[in-house]
Coordinates of C-alpha atoms in Angstrom, one line a residue:
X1 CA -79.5 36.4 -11.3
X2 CA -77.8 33.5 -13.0
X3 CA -81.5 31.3 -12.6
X4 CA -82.9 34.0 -14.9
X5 CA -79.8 34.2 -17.0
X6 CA -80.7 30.5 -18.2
X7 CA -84.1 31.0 -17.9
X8 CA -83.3 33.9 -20.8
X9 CA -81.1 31.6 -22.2
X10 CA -83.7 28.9 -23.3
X11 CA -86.3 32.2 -24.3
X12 CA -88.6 31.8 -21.8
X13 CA -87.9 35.8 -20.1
X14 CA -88.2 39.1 -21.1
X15 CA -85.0 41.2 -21.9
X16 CA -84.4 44.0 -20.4
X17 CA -85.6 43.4 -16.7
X18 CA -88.5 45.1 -14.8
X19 CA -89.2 46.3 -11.3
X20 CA -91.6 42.9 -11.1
X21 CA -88.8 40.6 -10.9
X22 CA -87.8 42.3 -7.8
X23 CA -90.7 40.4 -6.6
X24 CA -90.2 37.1 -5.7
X25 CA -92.2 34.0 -5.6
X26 CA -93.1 32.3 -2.2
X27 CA -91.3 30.0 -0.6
X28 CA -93.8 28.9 1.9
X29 CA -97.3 30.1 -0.1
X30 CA -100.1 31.1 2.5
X31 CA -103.6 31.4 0.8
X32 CA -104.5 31.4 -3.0
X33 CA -103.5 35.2 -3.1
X34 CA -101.1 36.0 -1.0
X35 CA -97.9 35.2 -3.7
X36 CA -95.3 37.5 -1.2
X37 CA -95.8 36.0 2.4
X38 CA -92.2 34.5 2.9
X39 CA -89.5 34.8 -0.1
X40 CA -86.5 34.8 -1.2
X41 CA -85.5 38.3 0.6
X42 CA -87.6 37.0 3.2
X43 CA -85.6 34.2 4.4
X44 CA -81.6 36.3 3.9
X45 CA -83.3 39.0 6.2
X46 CA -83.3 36.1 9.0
X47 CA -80.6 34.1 8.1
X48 CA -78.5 37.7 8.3
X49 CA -79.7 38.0 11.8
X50 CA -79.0 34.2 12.8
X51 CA -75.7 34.6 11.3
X52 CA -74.7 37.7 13.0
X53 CA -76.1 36.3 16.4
X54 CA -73.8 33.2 15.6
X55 CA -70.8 35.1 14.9
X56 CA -70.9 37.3 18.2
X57 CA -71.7 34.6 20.5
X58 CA -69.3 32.6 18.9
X59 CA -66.5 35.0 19.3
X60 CA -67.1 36.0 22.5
X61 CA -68.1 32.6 24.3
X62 CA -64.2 32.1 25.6
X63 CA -62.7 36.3 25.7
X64 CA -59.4 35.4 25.7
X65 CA -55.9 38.3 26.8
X66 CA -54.7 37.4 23.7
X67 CA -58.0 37.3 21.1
X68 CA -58.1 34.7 18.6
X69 CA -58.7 35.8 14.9
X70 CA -62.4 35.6 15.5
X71 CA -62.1 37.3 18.8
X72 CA -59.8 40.0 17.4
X73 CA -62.0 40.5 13.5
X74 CA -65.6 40.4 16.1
X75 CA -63.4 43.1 18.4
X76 CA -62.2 45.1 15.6
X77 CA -65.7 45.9 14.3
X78 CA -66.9 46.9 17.3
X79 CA -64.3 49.2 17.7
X80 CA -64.0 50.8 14.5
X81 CA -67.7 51.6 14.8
X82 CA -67.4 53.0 18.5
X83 CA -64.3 55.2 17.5
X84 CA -65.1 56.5 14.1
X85 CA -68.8 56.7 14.7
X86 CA -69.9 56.3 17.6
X87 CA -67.0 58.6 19.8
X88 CA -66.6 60.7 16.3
X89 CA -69.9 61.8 15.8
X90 CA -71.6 62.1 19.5
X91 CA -68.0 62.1 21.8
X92 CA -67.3 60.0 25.1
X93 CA -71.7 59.7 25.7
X94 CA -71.8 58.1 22.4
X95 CA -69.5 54.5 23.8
X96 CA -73.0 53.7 25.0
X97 CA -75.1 53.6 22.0
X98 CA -72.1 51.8 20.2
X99 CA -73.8 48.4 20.7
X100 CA -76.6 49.5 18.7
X101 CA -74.4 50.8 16.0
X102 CA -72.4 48.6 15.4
X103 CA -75.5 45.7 15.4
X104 CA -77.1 48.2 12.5
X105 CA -73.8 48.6 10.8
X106 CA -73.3 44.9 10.9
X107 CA -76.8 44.0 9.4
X108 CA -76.7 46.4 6.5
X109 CA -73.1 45.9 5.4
X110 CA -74.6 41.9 5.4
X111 CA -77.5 42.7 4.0
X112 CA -76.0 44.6 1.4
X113 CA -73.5 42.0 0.6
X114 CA -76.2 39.3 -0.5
X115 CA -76.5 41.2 -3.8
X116 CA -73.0 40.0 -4.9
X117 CA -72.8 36.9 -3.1
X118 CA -73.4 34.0 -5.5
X119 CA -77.0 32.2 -5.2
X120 CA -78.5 35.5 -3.2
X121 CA -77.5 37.8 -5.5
X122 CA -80.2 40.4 -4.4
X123 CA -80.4 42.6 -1.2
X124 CA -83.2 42.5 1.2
X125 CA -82.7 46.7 0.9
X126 CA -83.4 46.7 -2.8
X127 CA -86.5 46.5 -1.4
X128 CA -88.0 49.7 0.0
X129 CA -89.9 48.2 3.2
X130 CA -86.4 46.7 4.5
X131 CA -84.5 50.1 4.3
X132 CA -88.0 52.0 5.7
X133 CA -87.9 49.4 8.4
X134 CA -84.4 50.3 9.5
X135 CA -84.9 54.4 8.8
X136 CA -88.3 53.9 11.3
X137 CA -86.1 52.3 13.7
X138 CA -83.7 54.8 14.0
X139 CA -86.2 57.8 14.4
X140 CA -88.1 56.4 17.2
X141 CA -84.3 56.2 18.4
X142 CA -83.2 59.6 18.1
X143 CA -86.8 61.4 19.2
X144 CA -86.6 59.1 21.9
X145 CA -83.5 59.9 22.8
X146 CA -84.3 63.5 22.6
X147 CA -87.1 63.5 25.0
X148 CA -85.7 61.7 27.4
X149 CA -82.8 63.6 27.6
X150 CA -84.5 67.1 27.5
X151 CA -87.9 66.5 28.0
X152 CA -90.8 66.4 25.8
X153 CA -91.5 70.5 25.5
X154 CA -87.8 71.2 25.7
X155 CA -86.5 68.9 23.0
X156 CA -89.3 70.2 20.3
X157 CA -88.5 73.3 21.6
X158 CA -85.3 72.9 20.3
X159 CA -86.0 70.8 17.7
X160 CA -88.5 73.4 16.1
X161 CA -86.9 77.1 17.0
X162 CA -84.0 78.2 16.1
X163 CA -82.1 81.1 17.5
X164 CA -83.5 83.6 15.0
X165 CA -85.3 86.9 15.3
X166 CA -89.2 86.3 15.8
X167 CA -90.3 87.5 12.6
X168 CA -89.2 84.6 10.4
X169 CA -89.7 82.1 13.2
X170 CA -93.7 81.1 11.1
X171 CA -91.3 80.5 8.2
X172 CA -88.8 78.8 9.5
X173 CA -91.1 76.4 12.5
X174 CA -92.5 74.8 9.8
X175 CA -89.2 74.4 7.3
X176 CA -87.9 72.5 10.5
X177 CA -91.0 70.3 11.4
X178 CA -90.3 68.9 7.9
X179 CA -87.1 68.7 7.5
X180 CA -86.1 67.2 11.1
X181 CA -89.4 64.6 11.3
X182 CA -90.4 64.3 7.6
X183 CA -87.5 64.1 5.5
X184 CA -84.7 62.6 7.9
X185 CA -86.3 59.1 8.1
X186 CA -87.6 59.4 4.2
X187 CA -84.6 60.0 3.5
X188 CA -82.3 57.5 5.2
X189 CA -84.4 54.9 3.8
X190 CA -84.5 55.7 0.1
X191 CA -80.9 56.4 0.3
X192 CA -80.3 53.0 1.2
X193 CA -83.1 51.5 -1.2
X194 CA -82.1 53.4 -4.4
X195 CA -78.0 52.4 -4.3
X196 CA -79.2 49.0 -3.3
X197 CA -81.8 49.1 -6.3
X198 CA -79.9 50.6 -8.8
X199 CA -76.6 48.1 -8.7
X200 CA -78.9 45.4 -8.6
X201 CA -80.5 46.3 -11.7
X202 CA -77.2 47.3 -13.4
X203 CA -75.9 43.9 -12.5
X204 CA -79.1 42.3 -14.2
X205 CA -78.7 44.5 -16.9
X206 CA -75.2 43.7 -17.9
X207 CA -75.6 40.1 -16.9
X208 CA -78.8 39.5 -18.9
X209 CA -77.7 41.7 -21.8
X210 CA -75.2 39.2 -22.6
X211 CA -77.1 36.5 -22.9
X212 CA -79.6 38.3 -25.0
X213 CA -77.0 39.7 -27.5
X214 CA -75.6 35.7 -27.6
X215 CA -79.4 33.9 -28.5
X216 CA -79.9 37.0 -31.0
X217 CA -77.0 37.0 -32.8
X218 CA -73.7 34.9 -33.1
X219 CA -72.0 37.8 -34.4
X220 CA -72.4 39.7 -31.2
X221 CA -70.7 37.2 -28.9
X222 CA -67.8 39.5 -28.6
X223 CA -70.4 42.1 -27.5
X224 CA -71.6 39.5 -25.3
X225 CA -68.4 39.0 -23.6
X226 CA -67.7 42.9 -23.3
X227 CA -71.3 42.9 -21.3
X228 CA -70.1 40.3 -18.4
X229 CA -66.5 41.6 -18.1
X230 CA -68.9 44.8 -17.4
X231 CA -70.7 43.0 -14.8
X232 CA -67.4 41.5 -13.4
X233 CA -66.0 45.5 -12.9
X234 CA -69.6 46.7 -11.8
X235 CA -69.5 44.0 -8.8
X236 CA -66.1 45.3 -7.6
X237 CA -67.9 48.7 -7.7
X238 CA -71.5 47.5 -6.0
X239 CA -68.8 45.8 -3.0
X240 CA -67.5 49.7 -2.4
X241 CA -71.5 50.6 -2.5
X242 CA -72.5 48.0 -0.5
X243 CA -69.6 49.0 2.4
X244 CA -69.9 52.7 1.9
X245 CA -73.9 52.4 2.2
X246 CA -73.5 50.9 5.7
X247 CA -71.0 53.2 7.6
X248 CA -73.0 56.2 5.4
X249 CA -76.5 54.6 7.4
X250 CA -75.1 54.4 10.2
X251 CA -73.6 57.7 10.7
X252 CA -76.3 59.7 9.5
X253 CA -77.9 57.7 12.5
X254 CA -75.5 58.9 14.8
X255 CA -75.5 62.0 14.0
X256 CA -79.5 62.2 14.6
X257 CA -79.0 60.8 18.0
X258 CA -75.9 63.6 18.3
X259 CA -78.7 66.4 17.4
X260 CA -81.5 64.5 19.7
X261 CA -78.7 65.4 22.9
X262 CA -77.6 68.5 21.8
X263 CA -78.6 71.4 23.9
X264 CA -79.5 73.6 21.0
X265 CA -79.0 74.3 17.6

């Protein structure tokens, strides 16, 4: 964000932003046309993944009676995601998919963070793939799930009918075909993507804005200032997004796998 900001500065961008400068150049190139192999977003995606790896082994390489402060912050995670998720949402069955949960909880919330963490300063999930990624994940999960807890014919069965008189059931077959394998995983990841998106773009708005308002005008460097202070209070406000995003991903995750096991509607 701020590489742009002088780039704008010295009048060689565009003001207001587009959607292109979500795209990245290469870090490593690969061919005379391939601009997008490995980026930018790229490279936080893995470096979230060593991090988190780091931070878990790390934490639990010497469990200790009495945790250490890494012991007791990697503990507390994990157990505010198996009690107020996991347990919450599915009850005692749900302790065992609490690994999972809290690893996808963990990786969003840092994923998320990067957009307000100086020199990232953009989300992998601001990007639509990233999100989809995630959203595919956790349908194969739940379906998966499903059938193996019911069987293939009974889970659709249950998935697909619900307890109404036989009349509407052509109406309503179809309604729940979509909703239930169509819009739950299209949902979950544009969800993610647009919040990610649209703070990201606020925060290049406000940021930028100021620095075009300064090289257009003197007289507008109170303006100017007014724009960042803007971006200061809209950071506060993307952190709450950023958090809230997570747990909000990773519940609605739950609660698929909670309707995967359910006996019926």
């Amino acid at each position: 964000m701020f590489g742009q900001a002088n780039v704008l500065a010295a009048g060689q961008a565009e003001f207001p932003p587009k959607v292109e400068d979500f795209y990245l150049p290469s870090i490593l190139p690969w061919g005379a046309h391939d601009t997008y192999w490995f980026t930018k977003v790229t490279a936080m995606v893995w470096i979230a993944v060593g991090v988190l790896i780091i931070f878990f082994l790390a934490s639990y390489r010497k469990p200790q009676l009495v945790p250490t402060k890494k012991q007791w912050f990697a503990e507390s995670i994990y157990g505010f995601v198996r009690n107020n998720i996991a347990v919450d949402m599915i009850g005692h069955a749900g302790v065992r998919f609490a690994p999972y949960f809290t690893t996808l909880f963990c990786f969003v919330l840092l994923t998320n963070a990067f957009a307000i963490i100086p020199f990232f300063q953009i989300s992998p999930n601001s990007h639509i793939a990233f999100p989809a990624f995630l959203a595919v994940i956790s349908y194969v999960l739940f379906n998966y799930i499903g059938i193996r807890h019911h069987g293939f014919v009974k889970y659709f069965r249950n998935s697909l009918v619900p307890p109404a008189p036989w009349y509407i059931l052509p109406l309503l077959i179809p309604i729940e075909f979509f909703s239930t394998f169509l819009v739950r995983p299209f949902s979950l990841a544009v969800r993610l993507f647009a919040n990610m998106f649209a703070g990201h773009m606020l925060l290049l708005v406000f940021t930028l804005g100021g620095f075009a308002m300064l090289s257009a005008n003197a007289w507008l460097a109170p303006v100017s200032v007014l724009s960042w202070v803007m971006t200061i209070a809209l950071t506060f406000l993307e952190f709450l997004v950023i958090v809230l995003q997570a747990y909000v991903f990773t519940v609605l995750t739950a609660s698929y796998v909670q309707g995967a096991l359910a006996e019926e509607h």
